Amino acid sequence: MNSSEESAVSGMSAGRSAMRMGPAELVQAAAMARRFYLEGKSKIQIAEEFGVSRFKVARVLETALERDLVRIEIRVPAELDAERSDALRARYGLRHAVVVESPAEAQDSPDPENLGEVAADLLGELVDEGDVLGLAWGRSTIHMAVALNKLPQCTVVQLTGVYDAGTAERGSVEAVRRAAQVSGGDAHPIYAPMLLPDAATAAALRNQTGIARAFEYFDKVTVACVSIGSWDPGVSTVHDMLSDEEREHYASLGVAAEMSAHLFDAQGRRVGRDLGERCITVKAEQLRRIPEVVAIAGGARKGAAIDAVLRSGLVTSLVTDTSAADYLLAAGPAPAPALNRADPDGM
């Protein structure tokens, strides 16, 4: 069924009475259906108006559906796939799953830009006044911030350093500023690279006043937006920042995905934890405590990576596209529900 067209609850099924309704019955059924479906009246109110029992009203309404007198259509915008969205939400036990129909020319592209537009609308639903919104580095979160046009007043904090400090004005820092501007709240950007040469340099940067102030908000974040990368060139920020030797080392550990500089194997277990010591990023344990973590990621190339991160229990909601959704819906045994926030490592 194509959910962008319609889902109809109607028609006459086998085994149901094929008796014709007389004109009086038809008129009465139409009137009751109008009261119930269009005017919002209860069955008790309708029963009182027509001088019958509420049980008869229920039977008449059921018959009206069976005889095709009433058709109920559920319509969503053409770009949203409601059927896949609901299936994905149920499979992974997510709070929200939104699947977007991507343009044909973007089927093989990671994180099509229209994902950001839909994520911006979702964020408008999820964020309440006074919340603390956290944004991690990623193309999809940047697209989302650009598309924002309405957001309740909230504090916005950057959750990771940037891919390249020289692009801060066009990347995460600007995304944080944009979200804060739309909401009318305070912005707490991080002017630092995501990955540093060694743990000592990273520790020194974390202690700098501006960065330390942003880190103080990490435990207060109520809604977070993150991106997901697969372990491939051009699809993973971390992969592209490492040397060939480092990539081979982490690949040997079974890394299948990365999110906010945290690495995961195919079962959602964290690997290569030493990398985190060199990164400016929110801790995985802090992400797990955030009430709403929205991942924005799509494209067939990211299917396995999205599956791995969803299995980690760190993500509560997902915005993705049909090509990634099809992979996820066929990706082996269903994982533990994400809303359990269970840690696959048992730690």
PDB file of C-alpha atoms in Angstrom, residues 24-222:
ATOM      1  CA  ALA A  24     -34.751   4.972   5.393  1.00  0.00           C
ATOM      2  CA  GLU A  25     -31.842   2.910   6.701  1.00  0.00           C
ATOM      3  CA  LEU A  26     -29.472   4.599   4.287  1.00  0.00           C
ATOM      4  CA  VAL A  27     -30.619   8.074   5.281  1.00  0.00           C
ATOM      5  CA  GLN A  28     -30.392   7.281   8.979  1.00  0.00           C
ATOM      6  CA  ALA A  29     -26.951   5.661   8.622  1.00  0.00           C
ATOM      7  CA  ALA A  30     -25.676   8.657   6.655  1.00  0.00           C
ATOM      8  CA  ALA A  31     -27.001  11.063   9.280  1.00  0.00           C
ATOM      9  CA  MET A  32     -25.462   9.127  12.152  1.00  0.00           C
ATOM     10  CA  ALA A  33     -22.153   8.824  10.327  1.00  0.00           C
ATOM     11  CA  ARG A  34     -22.117  12.565   9.667  1.00  0.00           C
ATOM     12  CA  ARG A  35     -22.755  13.273  13.351  1.00  0.00           C
ATOM     13  CA  PHE A  36     -20.021  10.867  14.465  1.00  0.00           C
ATOM     14  CA  TYR A  37     -17.239  11.389  11.909  1.00  0.00           C
ATOM     15  CA  LEU A  38     -17.713  15.008  10.841  1.00  0.00           C
ATOM     16  CA  GLU A  39     -19.363  16.700  13.823  1.00  0.00           C
ATOM     17  CA  GLY A  40     -17.514  14.758  16.516  1.00  0.00           C
ATOM     18  CA  LYS A  41     -20.595  13.745  18.483  1.00  0.00           C
ATOM     19  CA  SER A  42     -20.428  10.705  20.769  1.00  0.00           C
ATOM     20  CA  LYS A  43     -22.480   7.550  20.230  1.00  0.00           C
ATOM     21  CA  ILE A  44     -24.486   8.371  23.350  1.00  0.00           C
ATOM     22  CA  GLN A  45     -25.358  11.841  21.988  1.00  0.00           C
ATOM     23  CA  ILE A  46     -26.389  10.342  18.645  1.00  0.00           C
ATOM     24  CA  ALA A  47     -28.490   7.693  20.392  1.00  0.00           C
ATOM     25  CA  GLU A  48     -30.344  10.369  22.361  1.00  0.00           C
ATOM     26  CA  GLU A  49     -31.001  12.410  19.212  1.00  0.00           C
ATOM     27  CA  PHE A  50     -32.427   9.476  17.235  1.00  0.00           C
ATOM     28  CA  GLY A  51     -34.146   7.775  20.157  1.00  0.00           C
ATOM     29  CA  VAL A  52     -32.232   4.498  19.893  1.00  0.00           C
ATOM     30  CA  SER A  53     -29.659   2.685  22.026  1.00  0.00           C
ATOM     31  CA  ARG A  54     -25.940   3.468  21.717  1.00  0.00           C
ATOM     32  CA  PHE A  55     -25.445  -0.173  20.747  1.00  0.00           C
ATOM     33  CA  LYS A  56     -27.651   0.322  17.708  1.00  0.00           C
ATOM     34  CA  VAL A  57     -25.665   3.435  16.808  1.00  0.00           C
ATOM     35  CA  ALA A  58     -22.486   1.364  16.971  1.00  0.00           C
ATOM     36  CA  ARG A  59     -24.043  -1.302  14.702  1.00  0.00           C
ATOM     37  CA  VAL A  60     -25.247   1.306  12.210  1.00  0.00           C
ATOM     38  CA  LEU A  61     -21.801   2.927  12.038  1.00  0.00           C
ATOM     39  CA  GLU A  62     -20.184  -0.466  11.533  1.00  0.00           C
ATOM     40  CA  THR A  63     -22.677  -1.314   8.797  1.00  0.00           C
ATOM     41  CA  ALA A  64     -22.023   2.035   7.115  1.00  0.00           C
ATOM     42  CA  LEU A  65     -18.360   1.063   6.840  1.00  0.00           C
ATOM     43  CA  GLU A  66     -19.142  -2.453   5.661  1.00  0.00           C
ATOM     44  CA  ARG A  67     -21.546  -1.245   2.948  1.00  0.00           C
ATOM     45  CA  ASP A  68     -19.067   1.353   1.655  1.00  0.00           C
ATOM     46  CA  LEU A  69     -21.400   4.161   2.708  1.00  0.00           C
ATOM     47  CA  VAL A  70     -18.535   5.679   4.699  1.00  0.00           C
ATOM     48  CA  ARG A  71     -14.895   5.745   3.644  1.00  0.00           C
ATOM     49  CA  ILE A  72     -12.164   6.820   6.002  1.00  0.00           C
ATOM     50  CA  GLU A  73      -9.034   8.121   4.330  1.00  0.00           C
ATOM     51  CA  ILE A  74      -5.748   8.690   6.120  1.00  0.00           C
ATOM     52  CA  ARG A  75      -3.586  11.084   4.151  1.00  0.00           C
ATOM     53  CA  VAL A  76      -0.054  12.305   4.842  1.00  0.00           C
ATOM     54  CA  PRO A  77       2.115  14.589   2.689  1.00  0.00           C
ATOM     55  CA  ALA A  78       3.442  12.823  -0.386  1.00  0.00           C
ATOM     56  CA  GLU A  79       7.062  12.989   0.798  1.00  0.00           C
ATOM     57  CA  LEU A  80       6.346  11.000   3.975  1.00  0.00           C
ATOM     58  CA  ASP A  81       6.012   7.208   3.993  1.00  0.00           C
ATOM     59  CA  ALA A  82       3.691   6.488   6.912  1.00  0.00           C
ATOM     60  CA  GLU A  83       3.710   2.703   6.482  1.00  0.00           C
ATOM     61  CA  ARG A  84       7.489   2.367   6.567  1.00  0.00           C
ATOM     62  CA  SER A  85       7.688   4.927   9.375  1.00  0.00           C
ATOM     63  CA  ASP A  86       5.374   2.932  11.616  1.00  0.00           C
ATOM     64  CA  ALA A  87       7.069  -0.376  10.773  1.00  0.00           C
ATOM     65  CA  LEU A  88      10.480   1.080  11.567  1.00  0.00           C
ATOM     66  CA  ARG A  89       9.276   2.569  14.845  1.00  0.00           C
ATOM     67  CA  ALA A  90       7.849  -0.782  15.916  1.00  0.00           C
ATOM     68  CA  ARG A  91      10.866  -2.823  14.831  1.00  0.00           C
ATOM     69  CA  TYR A  92      13.385  -0.790  16.819  1.00  0.00           C
ATOM     70  CA  GLY A  93      11.076   0.319  19.619  1.00  0.00           C
ATOM     71  CA  LEU A  94      11.652   3.979  18.783  1.00  0.00           C
ATOM     72  CA  ARG A  95       9.623   6.889  20.102  1.00  0.00           C
ATOM     73  CA  HIS A  96       9.426   8.480  16.643  1.00  0.00           C
ATOM     74  CA  ALA A  97      10.459   7.249  13.186  1.00  0.00           C
ATOM     75  CA  VAL A  98       9.908   9.425  10.125  1.00  0.00           C
ATOM     76  CA  VAL A  99      10.706   7.991   6.695  1.00  0.00           C
ATOM     77  CA  VAL A 100      11.046  10.421   3.806  1.00  0.00           C
ATOM     78  CA  GLU A 101      10.624   9.587   0.137  1.00  0.00           C
ATOM     79  CA  SER A 102      13.862  10.871  -1.368  1.00  0.00           C
ATOM     80  CA  PRO A 103      14.153  12.117  -4.951  1.00  0.00           C
ATOM     81  CA  ALA A 104      15.350   9.417  -7.340  1.00  0.00           C
ATOM     82  CA  GLU A 105      18.598  11.264  -8.030  1.00  0.00           C
ATOM     83  CA  ALA A 106      19.434  11.218  -4.297  1.00  0.00           C
ATOM     84  CA  GLN A 107      18.764   7.520  -3.672  1.00  0.00           C
ATOM     85  CA  ASP A 108      22.448   6.633  -3.265  1.00  0.00           C
ATOM     86  CA  SER A 109      23.497   9.864  -1.567  1.00  0.00           C
ATOM     87  CA  PRO A 110      24.099   9.866   2.197  1.00  0.00           C
ATOM     88  CA  ASP A 111      21.787  12.176   4.137  1.00  0.00           C
ATOM     89  CA  PRO A 112      19.734  13.848   1.369  1.00  0.00           C
ATOM     90  CA  GLU A 113      19.035  17.481   2.227  1.00  0.00           C
ATOM     91  CA  ASN A 114      15.281  16.938   2.518  1.00  0.00           C
ATOM     92  CA  LEU A 115      15.944  14.867   5.655  1.00  0.00           C
ATOM     93  CA  GLY A 116      17.067  18.074   7.344  1.00  0.00           C
ATOM     94  CA  GLU A 117      13.854  19.831   6.371  1.00  0.00           C
ATOM     95  CA  VAL A 118      11.684  17.103   7.876  1.00  0.00           C
ATOM     96  CA  ALA A 119      13.919  16.914  10.963  1.00  0.00           C
ATOM     97  CA  ALA A 120      13.467  20.661  11.455  1.00  0.00           C
ATOM     98  CA  ASP A 121       9.694  20.185  11.528  1.00  0.00           C
ATOM     99  CA  LEU A 122      10.048  17.256  13.946  1.00  0.00           C
ATOM    100  CA  LEU A 123      12.261  19.334  16.218  1.00  0.00           C
ATOM    101  CA  GLY A 124       9.545  21.967  16.328  1.00  0.00           C
ATOM    102  CA  GLU A 125       7.242  19.284  17.766  1.00  0.00           C
ATOM    103  CA  LEU A 126       9.714  17.863  20.276  1.00  0.00           C
ATOM    104  CA  VAL A 127      11.301  20.953  21.798  1.00  0.00           C
ATOM    105  CA  ASP A 128       9.434  22.772  24.563  1.00  0.00           C
ATOM    106  CA  GLU A 129      10.111  26.195  26.013  1.00  0.00           C
ATOM    107  CA  GLY A 130      12.986  26.065  28.480  1.00  0.00           C
ATOM    108  CA  ASP A 131      14.555  22.918  27.003  1.00  0.00           C
ATOM    109  CA  VAL A 132      18.258  22.557  26.303  1.00  0.00           C
ATOM    110  CA  LEU A 133      18.841  21.506  22.689  1.00  0.00           C
ATOM    111  CA  GLY A 134      22.107  19.791  21.805  1.00  0.00           C
ATOM    112  CA  LEU A 135      23.455  19.663  18.243  1.00  0.00           C
ATOM    113  CA  ALA A 136      26.268  17.323  17.210  1.00  0.00           C
ATOM    114  CA  TRP A 137      28.427  17.869  14.129  1.00  0.00           C
ATOM    115  CA  GLY A 138      27.112  16.449  10.873  1.00  0.00           C
ATOM    116  CA  ARG A 139      25.891  17.458   7.432  1.00  0.00           C
ATOM    117  CA  SER A 140      22.367  16.385   8.312  1.00  0.00           C
ATOM    118  CA  THR A 141      22.210  18.493  11.470  1.00  0.00           C
ATOM    119  CA  ILE A 142      23.555  21.475   9.548  1.00  0.00           C
ATOM    120  CA  HIS A 143      20.838  20.998   6.896  1.00  0.00           C
ATOM    121  CA  MET A 144      18.296  20.749   9.718  1.00  0.00           C
ATOM    122  CA  ALA A 145      19.443  24.009  11.305  1.00  0.00           C
ATOM    123  CA  VAL A 146      19.268  25.830   7.969  1.00  0.00           C
ATOM    124  CA  ALA A 147      15.669  24.646   7.520  1.00  0.00           C
ATOM    125  CA  LEU A 148      14.532  25.736  10.991  1.00  0.00           C
ATOM    126  CA  ASN A 149      11.919  28.494  10.947  1.00  0.00           C
ATOM    127  CA  LYS A 150      10.128  27.976  14.261  1.00  0.00           C
ATOM    128  CA  LEU A 151      11.369  26.773  17.628  1.00  0.00           C
ATOM    129  CA  PRO A 152      10.254  27.441  21.225  1.00  0.00           C
ATOM    130  CA  GLN A 153      12.685  29.477  23.298  1.00  0.00           C
ATOM    131  CA  CYS A 154      15.488  27.164  24.409  1.00  0.00           C
ATOM    132  CA  THR A 155      19.196  27.061  25.111  1.00  0.00           C
ATOM    133  CA  VAL A 156      21.259  25.562  22.273  1.00  0.00           C
ATOM    134  CA  VAL A 157      24.584  23.853  22.930  1.00  0.00           C
ATOM    135  CA  GLN A 158      27.083  22.253  20.586  1.00  0.00           C
ATOM    136  CA  LEU A 159      27.766  18.617  21.510  1.00  0.00           C
ATOM    137  CA  THR A 160      30.935  18.030  19.493  1.00  0.00           C
ATOM    138  CA  GLY A 161      33.839  19.894  18.050  1.00  0.00           C
ATOM    139  CA  VAL A 162      33.851  20.563  14.328  1.00  0.00           C
ATOM    140  CA  TYR A 163      35.269  18.577  11.430  1.00  0.00           C
ATOM    141  CA  ASP A 164      37.597  21.447  10.603  1.00  0.00           C
ATOM    142  CA  ALA A 165      37.892  24.496  12.857  1.00  0.00           C
ATOM    143  CA  GLY A 166      38.406  26.599   9.742  1.00  0.00           C
ATOM    144  CA  THR A 167      34.852  25.809   8.561  1.00  0.00           C
ATOM    145  CA  ALA A 168      33.152  26.672  11.848  1.00  0.00           C
ATOM    146  CA  GLU A 169      31.255  29.582  10.323  1.00  0.00           C
ATOM    147  CA  ARG A 170      29.667  27.220   7.779  1.00  0.00           C
ATOM    148  CA  GLY A 171      29.221  24.210  10.027  1.00  0.00           C
ATOM    149  CA  SER A 172      28.304  23.267  13.584  1.00  0.00           C
ATOM    150  CA  VAL A 173      28.960  26.669  15.113  1.00  0.00           C
ATOM    151  CA  GLU A 174      26.677  28.337  12.608  1.00  0.00           C
ATOM    152  CA  ALA A 175      24.052  25.615  13.140  1.00  0.00           C
ATOM    153  CA  VAL A 176      24.036  26.341  16.871  1.00  0.00           C
ATOM    154  CA  ARG A 177      23.797  30.072  16.239  1.00  0.00           C
ATOM    155  CA  ARG A 178      20.991  29.578  13.742  1.00  0.00           C
ATOM    156  CA  ALA A 179      18.920  27.401  16.109  1.00  0.00           C
ATOM    157  CA  ALA A 180      19.438  29.858  18.967  1.00  0.00           C
ATOM    158  CA  GLN A 181      18.455  32.767  16.743  1.00  0.00           C
ATOM    159  CA  VAL A 182      15.227  31.054  15.675  1.00  0.00           C
ATOM    160  CA  SER A 183      14.353  30.140  19.262  1.00  0.00           C
ATOM    161  CA  GLY A 184      15.467  33.406  20.851  1.00  0.00           C
ATOM    162  CA  GLY A 185      17.584  31.472  23.360  1.00  0.00           C
ATOM    163  CA  ASP A 186      21.264  31.411  24.316  1.00  0.00           C
ATOM    164  CA  ALA A 187      23.896  29.720  22.150  1.00  0.00           C
ATOM    165  CA  HIS A 188      26.906  27.806  23.457  1.00  0.00           C
ATOM    166  CA  PRO A 189      29.132  26.890  20.489  1.00  0.00           C
ATOM    167  CA  ILE A 190      32.446  25.037  20.640  1.00  0.00           C
ATOM    168  CA  TYR A 191      35.305  26.597  18.701  1.00  0.00           C
ATOM    169  CA  ALA A 192      37.517  23.534  18.504  1.00  0.00           C
ATOM    170  CA  PRO A 193      38.184  20.559  16.217  1.00  0.00           C
ATOM    171  CA  MET A 194      36.407  17.306  16.982  1.00  0.00           C
ATOM    172  CA  LEU A 195      39.581  15.197  16.820  1.00  0.00           C
ATOM    173  CA  LEU A 196      42.906  16.203  18.343  1.00  0.00           C
ATOM    174  CA  PRO A 197      46.377  14.666  17.843  1.00  0.00           C
ATOM    175  CA  ASP A 198      46.531  13.245  21.370  1.00  0.00           C
ATOM    176  CA  ALA A 199      44.607  12.950  24.636  1.00  0.00           C
ATOM    177  CA  ALA A 200      46.640  15.646  26.392  1.00  0.00           C
ATOM    178  CA  THR A 201      45.769  18.295  23.791  1.00  0.00           C
ATOM    179  CA  ALA A 202      42.099  17.324  23.961  1.00  0.00           C
ATOM    180  CA  ALA A 203      42.096  17.554  27.774  1.00  0.00           C
ATOM    181  CA  ALA A 204      43.712  20.993  27.645  1.00  0.00           C
ATOM    182  CA  LEU A 205      41.067  22.252  25.213  1.00  0.00           C
ATOM    183  CA  ARG A 206      38.231  20.900  27.361  1.00  0.00           C
ATOM    184  CA  ASN A 207      39.474  23.087  30.196  1.00  0.00           C
ATOM    185  CA  GLN A 208      39.379  26.278  28.147  1.00  0.00           C
ATOM    186  CA  THR A 209      36.691  28.649  29.453  1.00  0.00           C
ATOM    187  CA  GLY A 210      34.329  28.698  26.445  1.00  0.00           C
ATOM    188  CA  ILE A 211      34.524  24.961  25.816  1.00  0.00           C
ATOM    189  CA  ALA A 212      34.193  24.118  29.517  1.00  0.00           C
ATOM    190  CA  ARG A 213      31.056  26.294  29.684  1.00  0.00           C
ATOM    191  CA  ALA A 214      29.473  24.337  26.827  1.00  0.00           C
ATOM    192  CA  PHE A 215      30.436  21.025  28.477  1.00  0.00           C
ATOM    193  CA  GLU A 216      28.610  22.107  31.648  1.00  0.00           C
ATOM    194  CA  TYR A 217      25.352  21.978  29.673  1.00  0.00           C
ATOM    195  CA  PHE A 218      25.791  18.404  28.448  1.00  0.00           C
ATOM    196  CA  ASP A 219      24.069  16.923  31.515  1.00  0.00           C
ATOM    197  CA  LYS A 220      21.193  19.393  31.088  1.00  0.00           C
ATOM    198  CA  VAL A 221      20.370  18.569  27.454  1.00  0.00           C
ATOM    199  CA  THR A 222      16.766  17.423  27.007  1.00  0.00           C
TER     200      THR A 222
END
